[in-house]
Coordinates of C-alpha atoms in Angstrom, one line a residue:
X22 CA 83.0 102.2 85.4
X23 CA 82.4 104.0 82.4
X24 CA 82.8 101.7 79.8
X25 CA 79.2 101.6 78.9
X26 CA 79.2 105.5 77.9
X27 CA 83.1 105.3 76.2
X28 CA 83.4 106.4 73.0
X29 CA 85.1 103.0 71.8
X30 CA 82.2 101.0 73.0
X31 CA 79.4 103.4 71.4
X32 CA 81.8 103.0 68.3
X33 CA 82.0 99.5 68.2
X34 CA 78.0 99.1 68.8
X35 CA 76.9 101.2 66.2
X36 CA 79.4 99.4 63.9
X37 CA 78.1 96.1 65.0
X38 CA 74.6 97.4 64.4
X39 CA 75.2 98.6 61.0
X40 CA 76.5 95.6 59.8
X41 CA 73.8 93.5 61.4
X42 CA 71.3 95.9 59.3
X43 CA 73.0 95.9 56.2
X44 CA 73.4 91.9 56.2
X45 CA 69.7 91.4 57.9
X46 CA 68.5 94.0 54.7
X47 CA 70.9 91.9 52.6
X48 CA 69.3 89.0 53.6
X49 CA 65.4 89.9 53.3
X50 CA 66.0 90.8 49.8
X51 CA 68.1 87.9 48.8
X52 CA 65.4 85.6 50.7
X53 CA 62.3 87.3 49.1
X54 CA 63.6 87.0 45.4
X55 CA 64.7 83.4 45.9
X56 CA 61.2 82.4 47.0
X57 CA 59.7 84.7 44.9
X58 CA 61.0 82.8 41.9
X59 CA 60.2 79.3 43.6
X60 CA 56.5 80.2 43.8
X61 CA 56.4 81.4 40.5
X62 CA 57.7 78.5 38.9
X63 CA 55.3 76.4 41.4
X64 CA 52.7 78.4 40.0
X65 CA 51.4 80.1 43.1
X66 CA 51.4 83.5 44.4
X67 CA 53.3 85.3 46.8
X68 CA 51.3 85.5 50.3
X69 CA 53.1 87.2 52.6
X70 CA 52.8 85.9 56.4
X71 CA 52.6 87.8 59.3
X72 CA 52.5 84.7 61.7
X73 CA 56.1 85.2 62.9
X74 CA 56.3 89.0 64.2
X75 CA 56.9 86.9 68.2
X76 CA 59.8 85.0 66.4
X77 CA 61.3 87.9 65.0
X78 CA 61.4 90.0 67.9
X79 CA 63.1 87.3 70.0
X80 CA 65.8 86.7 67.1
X81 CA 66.6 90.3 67.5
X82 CA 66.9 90.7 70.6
X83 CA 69.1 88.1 70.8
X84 CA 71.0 89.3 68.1
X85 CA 71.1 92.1 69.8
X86 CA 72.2 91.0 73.2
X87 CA 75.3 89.4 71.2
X88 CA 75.8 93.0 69.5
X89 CA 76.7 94.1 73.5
X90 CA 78.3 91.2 74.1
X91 CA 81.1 91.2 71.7
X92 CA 81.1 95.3 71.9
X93 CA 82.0 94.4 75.6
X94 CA 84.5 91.4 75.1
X95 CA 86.1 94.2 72.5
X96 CA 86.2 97.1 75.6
X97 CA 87.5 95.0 77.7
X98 CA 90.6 93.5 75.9
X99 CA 91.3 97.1 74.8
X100 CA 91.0 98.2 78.1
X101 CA 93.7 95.5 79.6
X102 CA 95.6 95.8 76.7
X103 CA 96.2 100.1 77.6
X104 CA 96.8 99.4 81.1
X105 CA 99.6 96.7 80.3
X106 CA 101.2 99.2 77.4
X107 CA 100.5 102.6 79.2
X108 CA 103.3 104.8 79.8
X109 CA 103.0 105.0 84.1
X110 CA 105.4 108.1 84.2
X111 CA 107.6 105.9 85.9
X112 CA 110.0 102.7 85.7
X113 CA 108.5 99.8 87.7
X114 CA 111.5 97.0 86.4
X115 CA 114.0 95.7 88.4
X116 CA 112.9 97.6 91.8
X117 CA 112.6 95.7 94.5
X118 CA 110.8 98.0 97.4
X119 CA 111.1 97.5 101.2
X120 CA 108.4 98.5 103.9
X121 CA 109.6 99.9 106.7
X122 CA 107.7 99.3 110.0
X123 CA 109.6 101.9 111.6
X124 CA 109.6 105.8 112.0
X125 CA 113.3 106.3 113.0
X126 CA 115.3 108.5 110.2
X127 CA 118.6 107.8 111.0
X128 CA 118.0 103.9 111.2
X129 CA 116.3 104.3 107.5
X130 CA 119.1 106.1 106.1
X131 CA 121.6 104.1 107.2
X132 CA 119.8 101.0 106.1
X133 CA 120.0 102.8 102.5
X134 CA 123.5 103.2 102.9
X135 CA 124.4 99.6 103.9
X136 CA 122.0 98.6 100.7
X137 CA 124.1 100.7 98.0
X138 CA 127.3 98.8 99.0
X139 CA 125.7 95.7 97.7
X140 CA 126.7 93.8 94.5
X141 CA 123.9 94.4 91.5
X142 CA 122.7 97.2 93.5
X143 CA 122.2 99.9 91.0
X144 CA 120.0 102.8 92.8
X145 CA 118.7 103.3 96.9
X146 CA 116.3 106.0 97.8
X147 CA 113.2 106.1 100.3
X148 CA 110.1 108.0 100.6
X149 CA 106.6 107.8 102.0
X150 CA 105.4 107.0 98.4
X151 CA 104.1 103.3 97.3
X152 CA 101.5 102.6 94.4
X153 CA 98.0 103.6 95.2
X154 CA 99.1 104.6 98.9
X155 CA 99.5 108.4 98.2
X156 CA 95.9 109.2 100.3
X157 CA 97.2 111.6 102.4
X158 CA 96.2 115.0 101.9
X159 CA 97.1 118.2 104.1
X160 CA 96.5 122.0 103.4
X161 CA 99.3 123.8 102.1
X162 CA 98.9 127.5 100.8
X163 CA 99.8 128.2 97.6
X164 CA 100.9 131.6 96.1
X165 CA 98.5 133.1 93.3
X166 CA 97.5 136.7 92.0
X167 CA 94.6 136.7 94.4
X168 CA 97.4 136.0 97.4
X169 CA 97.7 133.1 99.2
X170 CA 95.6 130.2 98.7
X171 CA 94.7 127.3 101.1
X172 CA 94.5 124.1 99.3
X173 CA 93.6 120.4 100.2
X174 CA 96.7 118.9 98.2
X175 CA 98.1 114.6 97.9
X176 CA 101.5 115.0 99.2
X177 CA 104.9 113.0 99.5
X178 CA 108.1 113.2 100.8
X179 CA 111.0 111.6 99.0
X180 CA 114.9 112.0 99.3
X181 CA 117.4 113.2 96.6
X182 CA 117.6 110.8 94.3
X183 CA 114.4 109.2 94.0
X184 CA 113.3 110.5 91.0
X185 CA 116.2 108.7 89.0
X186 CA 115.2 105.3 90.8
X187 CA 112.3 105.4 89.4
X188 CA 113.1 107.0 86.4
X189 CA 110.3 110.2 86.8
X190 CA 111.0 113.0 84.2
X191 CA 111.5 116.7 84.9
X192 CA 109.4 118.9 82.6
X193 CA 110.9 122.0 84.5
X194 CA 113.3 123.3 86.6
X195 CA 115.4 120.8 88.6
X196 CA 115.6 118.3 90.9
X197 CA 116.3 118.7 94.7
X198 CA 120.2 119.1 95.0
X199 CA 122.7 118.3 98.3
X200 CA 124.7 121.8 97.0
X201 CA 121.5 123.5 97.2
X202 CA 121.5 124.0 101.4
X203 CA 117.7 125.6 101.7
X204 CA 116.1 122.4 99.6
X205 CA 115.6 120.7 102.7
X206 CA 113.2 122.6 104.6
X207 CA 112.4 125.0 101.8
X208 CA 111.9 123.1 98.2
X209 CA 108.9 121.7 96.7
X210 CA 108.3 119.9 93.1
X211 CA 104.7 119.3 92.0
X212 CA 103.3 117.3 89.0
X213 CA 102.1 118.5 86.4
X214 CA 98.7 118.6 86.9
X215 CA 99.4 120.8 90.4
X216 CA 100.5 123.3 88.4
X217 CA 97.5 123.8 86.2
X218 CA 95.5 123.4 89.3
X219 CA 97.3 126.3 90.7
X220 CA 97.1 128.5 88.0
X221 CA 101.0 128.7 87.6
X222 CA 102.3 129.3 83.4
X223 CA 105.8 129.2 84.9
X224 CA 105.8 127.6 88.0
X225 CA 109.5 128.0 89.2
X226 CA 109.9 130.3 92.3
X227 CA 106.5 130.2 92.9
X228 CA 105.6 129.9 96.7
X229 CA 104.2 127.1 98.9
X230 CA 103.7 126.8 102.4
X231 CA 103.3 123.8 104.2
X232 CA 101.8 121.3 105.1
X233 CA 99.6 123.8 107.4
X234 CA 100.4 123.5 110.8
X235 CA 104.1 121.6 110.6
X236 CA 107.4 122.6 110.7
X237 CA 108.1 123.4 106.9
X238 CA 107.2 126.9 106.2
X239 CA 107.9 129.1 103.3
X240 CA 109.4 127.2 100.3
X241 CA 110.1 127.7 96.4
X242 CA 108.8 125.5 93.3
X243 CA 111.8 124.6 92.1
X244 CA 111.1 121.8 89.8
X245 CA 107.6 120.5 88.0
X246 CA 107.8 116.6 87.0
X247 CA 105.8 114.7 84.6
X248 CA 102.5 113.4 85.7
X249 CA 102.7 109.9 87.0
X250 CA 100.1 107.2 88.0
X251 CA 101.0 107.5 91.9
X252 CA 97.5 105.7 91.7
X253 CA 95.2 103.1 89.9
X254 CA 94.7 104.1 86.3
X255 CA 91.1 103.8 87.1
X256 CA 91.8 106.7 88.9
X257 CA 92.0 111.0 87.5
X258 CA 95.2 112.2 88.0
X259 CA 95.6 114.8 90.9
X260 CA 97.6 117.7 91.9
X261 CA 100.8 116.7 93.9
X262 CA 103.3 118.2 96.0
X263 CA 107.0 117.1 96.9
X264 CA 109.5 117.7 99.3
X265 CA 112.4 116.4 100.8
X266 CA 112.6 113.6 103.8
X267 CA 114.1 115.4 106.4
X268 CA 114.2 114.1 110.3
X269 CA 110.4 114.0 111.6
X270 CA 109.2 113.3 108.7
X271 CA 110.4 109.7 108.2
X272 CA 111.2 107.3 105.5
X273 CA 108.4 104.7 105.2
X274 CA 109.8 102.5 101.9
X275 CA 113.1 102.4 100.4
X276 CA 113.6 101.8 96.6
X277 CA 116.0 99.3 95.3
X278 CA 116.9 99.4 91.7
X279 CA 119.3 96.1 90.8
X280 CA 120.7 95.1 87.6
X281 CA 118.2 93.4 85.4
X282 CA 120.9 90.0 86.1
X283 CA 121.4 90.4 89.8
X284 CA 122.8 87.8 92.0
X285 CA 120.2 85.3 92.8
X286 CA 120.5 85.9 96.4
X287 CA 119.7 89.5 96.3
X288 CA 116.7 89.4 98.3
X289 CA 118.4 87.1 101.2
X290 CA 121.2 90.2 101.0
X291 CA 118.4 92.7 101.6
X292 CA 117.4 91.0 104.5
X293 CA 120.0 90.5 105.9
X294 CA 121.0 93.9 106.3
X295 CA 117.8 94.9 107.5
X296 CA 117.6 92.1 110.4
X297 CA 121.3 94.2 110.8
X298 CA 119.5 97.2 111.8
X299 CA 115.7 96.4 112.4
X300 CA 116.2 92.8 114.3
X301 CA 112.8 92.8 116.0
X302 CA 110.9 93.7 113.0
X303 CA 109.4 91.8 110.1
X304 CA 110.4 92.1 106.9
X305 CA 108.5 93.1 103.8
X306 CA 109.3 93.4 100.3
X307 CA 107.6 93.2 96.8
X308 CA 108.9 93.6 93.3
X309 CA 107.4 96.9 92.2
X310 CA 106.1 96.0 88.8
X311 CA 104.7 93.1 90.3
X312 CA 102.8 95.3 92.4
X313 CA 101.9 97.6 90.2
X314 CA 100.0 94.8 88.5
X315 CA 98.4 93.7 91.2
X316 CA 96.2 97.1 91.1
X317 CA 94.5 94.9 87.6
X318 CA 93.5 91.9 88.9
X319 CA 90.2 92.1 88.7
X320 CA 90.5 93.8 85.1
X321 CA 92.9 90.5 84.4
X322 CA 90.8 87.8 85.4
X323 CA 87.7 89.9 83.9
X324 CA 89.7 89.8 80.5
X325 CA 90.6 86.1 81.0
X326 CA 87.0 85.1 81.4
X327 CA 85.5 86.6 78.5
X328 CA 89.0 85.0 76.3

């Protein structure tokens, strides 16, 4: 939305523009001597004209609409090209995710369960996380030196393991732990970007509470990851907070990682299992990366018309 004010573009305009006025003063010159010479040895003077000022105009700003243009055509490419090289935070190959249309925990986890077991199955874990989904926002209060803080915060809920299915990096602390007994009701990780929001240098053991208004009350930062695009890369990067699924809080897709040479019929064994446990609902599944593409389409077949 931007691109018109971005420093590459301004860059590649006024570069543009110089050389069009170096060659165009290049030119004049050249031009003026050459016929310079050919009226002298015509024997006539030089008379300069002043009949074409209307042509002139027009050629330049024609020239200069194709200054814009090919700044733009340069923009753009660069633009597609960052998005398709860009470091997301997180791994997107060989994950296979699976909507669930349905709110019961104990169904979810045991559908994870029943999906581990599976040849070429490398990773399971479920959250309410999916790319350029995170748009719910609660109020949680957040501990600073002024007290306690009310905050409109993005939030997710994730199980133990999902951070290695996807590959997200700690920067601090640790992950949520199964030998840790409090994390689920009383852990939180946030991004990056939370705790600069916050105000927090060190983070850990820092207070949260919330969401406002639900069962999880009091808990402890006990881990900050790396900021990760949980939305378009058109989009800023915003605070987050993390906790554990837990019962009432449900598991709306489950991640799959599989081997990068999985059986063929890995998605007809997905099924399969969940026709097992959810027989009257429909099943829906993408490839993650494949998704996470989809979010440029409009940036891709922008790029492909101007190629």
């Amino acid at each position: 939305n931007d691109i018109f004010v971005s420093p590459l573009f301004i860059t590649v305009v006024a570069g543009f523009a110089v050389v069009f006025i170096f060659s165009s003063n290049i030119n004049v010159v050249v031009l003026a001597g050459t016929s310079n010479i050919i009226n002298t040895l015509k024997g006539k003077l030089t008379i300069r004209h002043h009949g074409f000022k209307t042509r002139e105009i027009l050629v330049a700003i024609q020239l200069s609409f194709s200054i814009v243009m090919l700044a733009l055509i340069t923009i753009i490419i660069e633009q597609f090209n960052y998005i398709s090289s860009v470091d997301k935070g997180f791994e997107d190959k060989n994950t296979i995710v699976v909507k669930l249309r349905s709110d019961e925990f104990t169904a979810a986890k045991n559908f994870q369960e029943a999906i581990r077991k599976l040849a070429g199955v490398q990773a399971v874990d479920g959250g309410s996380f999916y790319l350029d989904n995170v748009e719910t926002k609660e109020f949680f209060e957040v501990e600073t030196e002024q007290g306690r803080k009310k905050m409109l915060v993005a939030y997710m809920n994730c199980g133990y393991d999902y951070l290695d299915v996807l590959k997200i990096k700690l920067v601090r602390g640790r992950n949520f732990a199964q030998q840790f007994s409090g994390d689920n009701y009383g852990a939180y990780l946030i991004n990056e970007t939370a705790a600069k929001q916050f105000g927090w240098k060190d983070p850990i053991d820092k207070r949260i509470w919330g969401p406002v208004g639900t069962d999880r009350d009091e808990g402890k930062i006990v881990g900050v990851i790396r900021d990760f695009n949980f939305a378009s890369l058109h989009n800023k990067i915003e605070p987050l907070i993390i906790f554990p699924v837990s019962e009432g809080w449900g598991i709306s897709y489950v991640y799959i990682k599989v081997n990068a040479i999985s059986p063929p019929d890995m998605i007809t064994k997905i099924e399969n299992v969940y026709r097992e446990i959810y027989p009257d609902l429909p099943y829906e599944w993408e490839y993650l990366d494949a998704k996470y593409a989809s979010l440029y389409s409009d940036d891709q077949e922008l790029k492909n018309e101007f190629q």
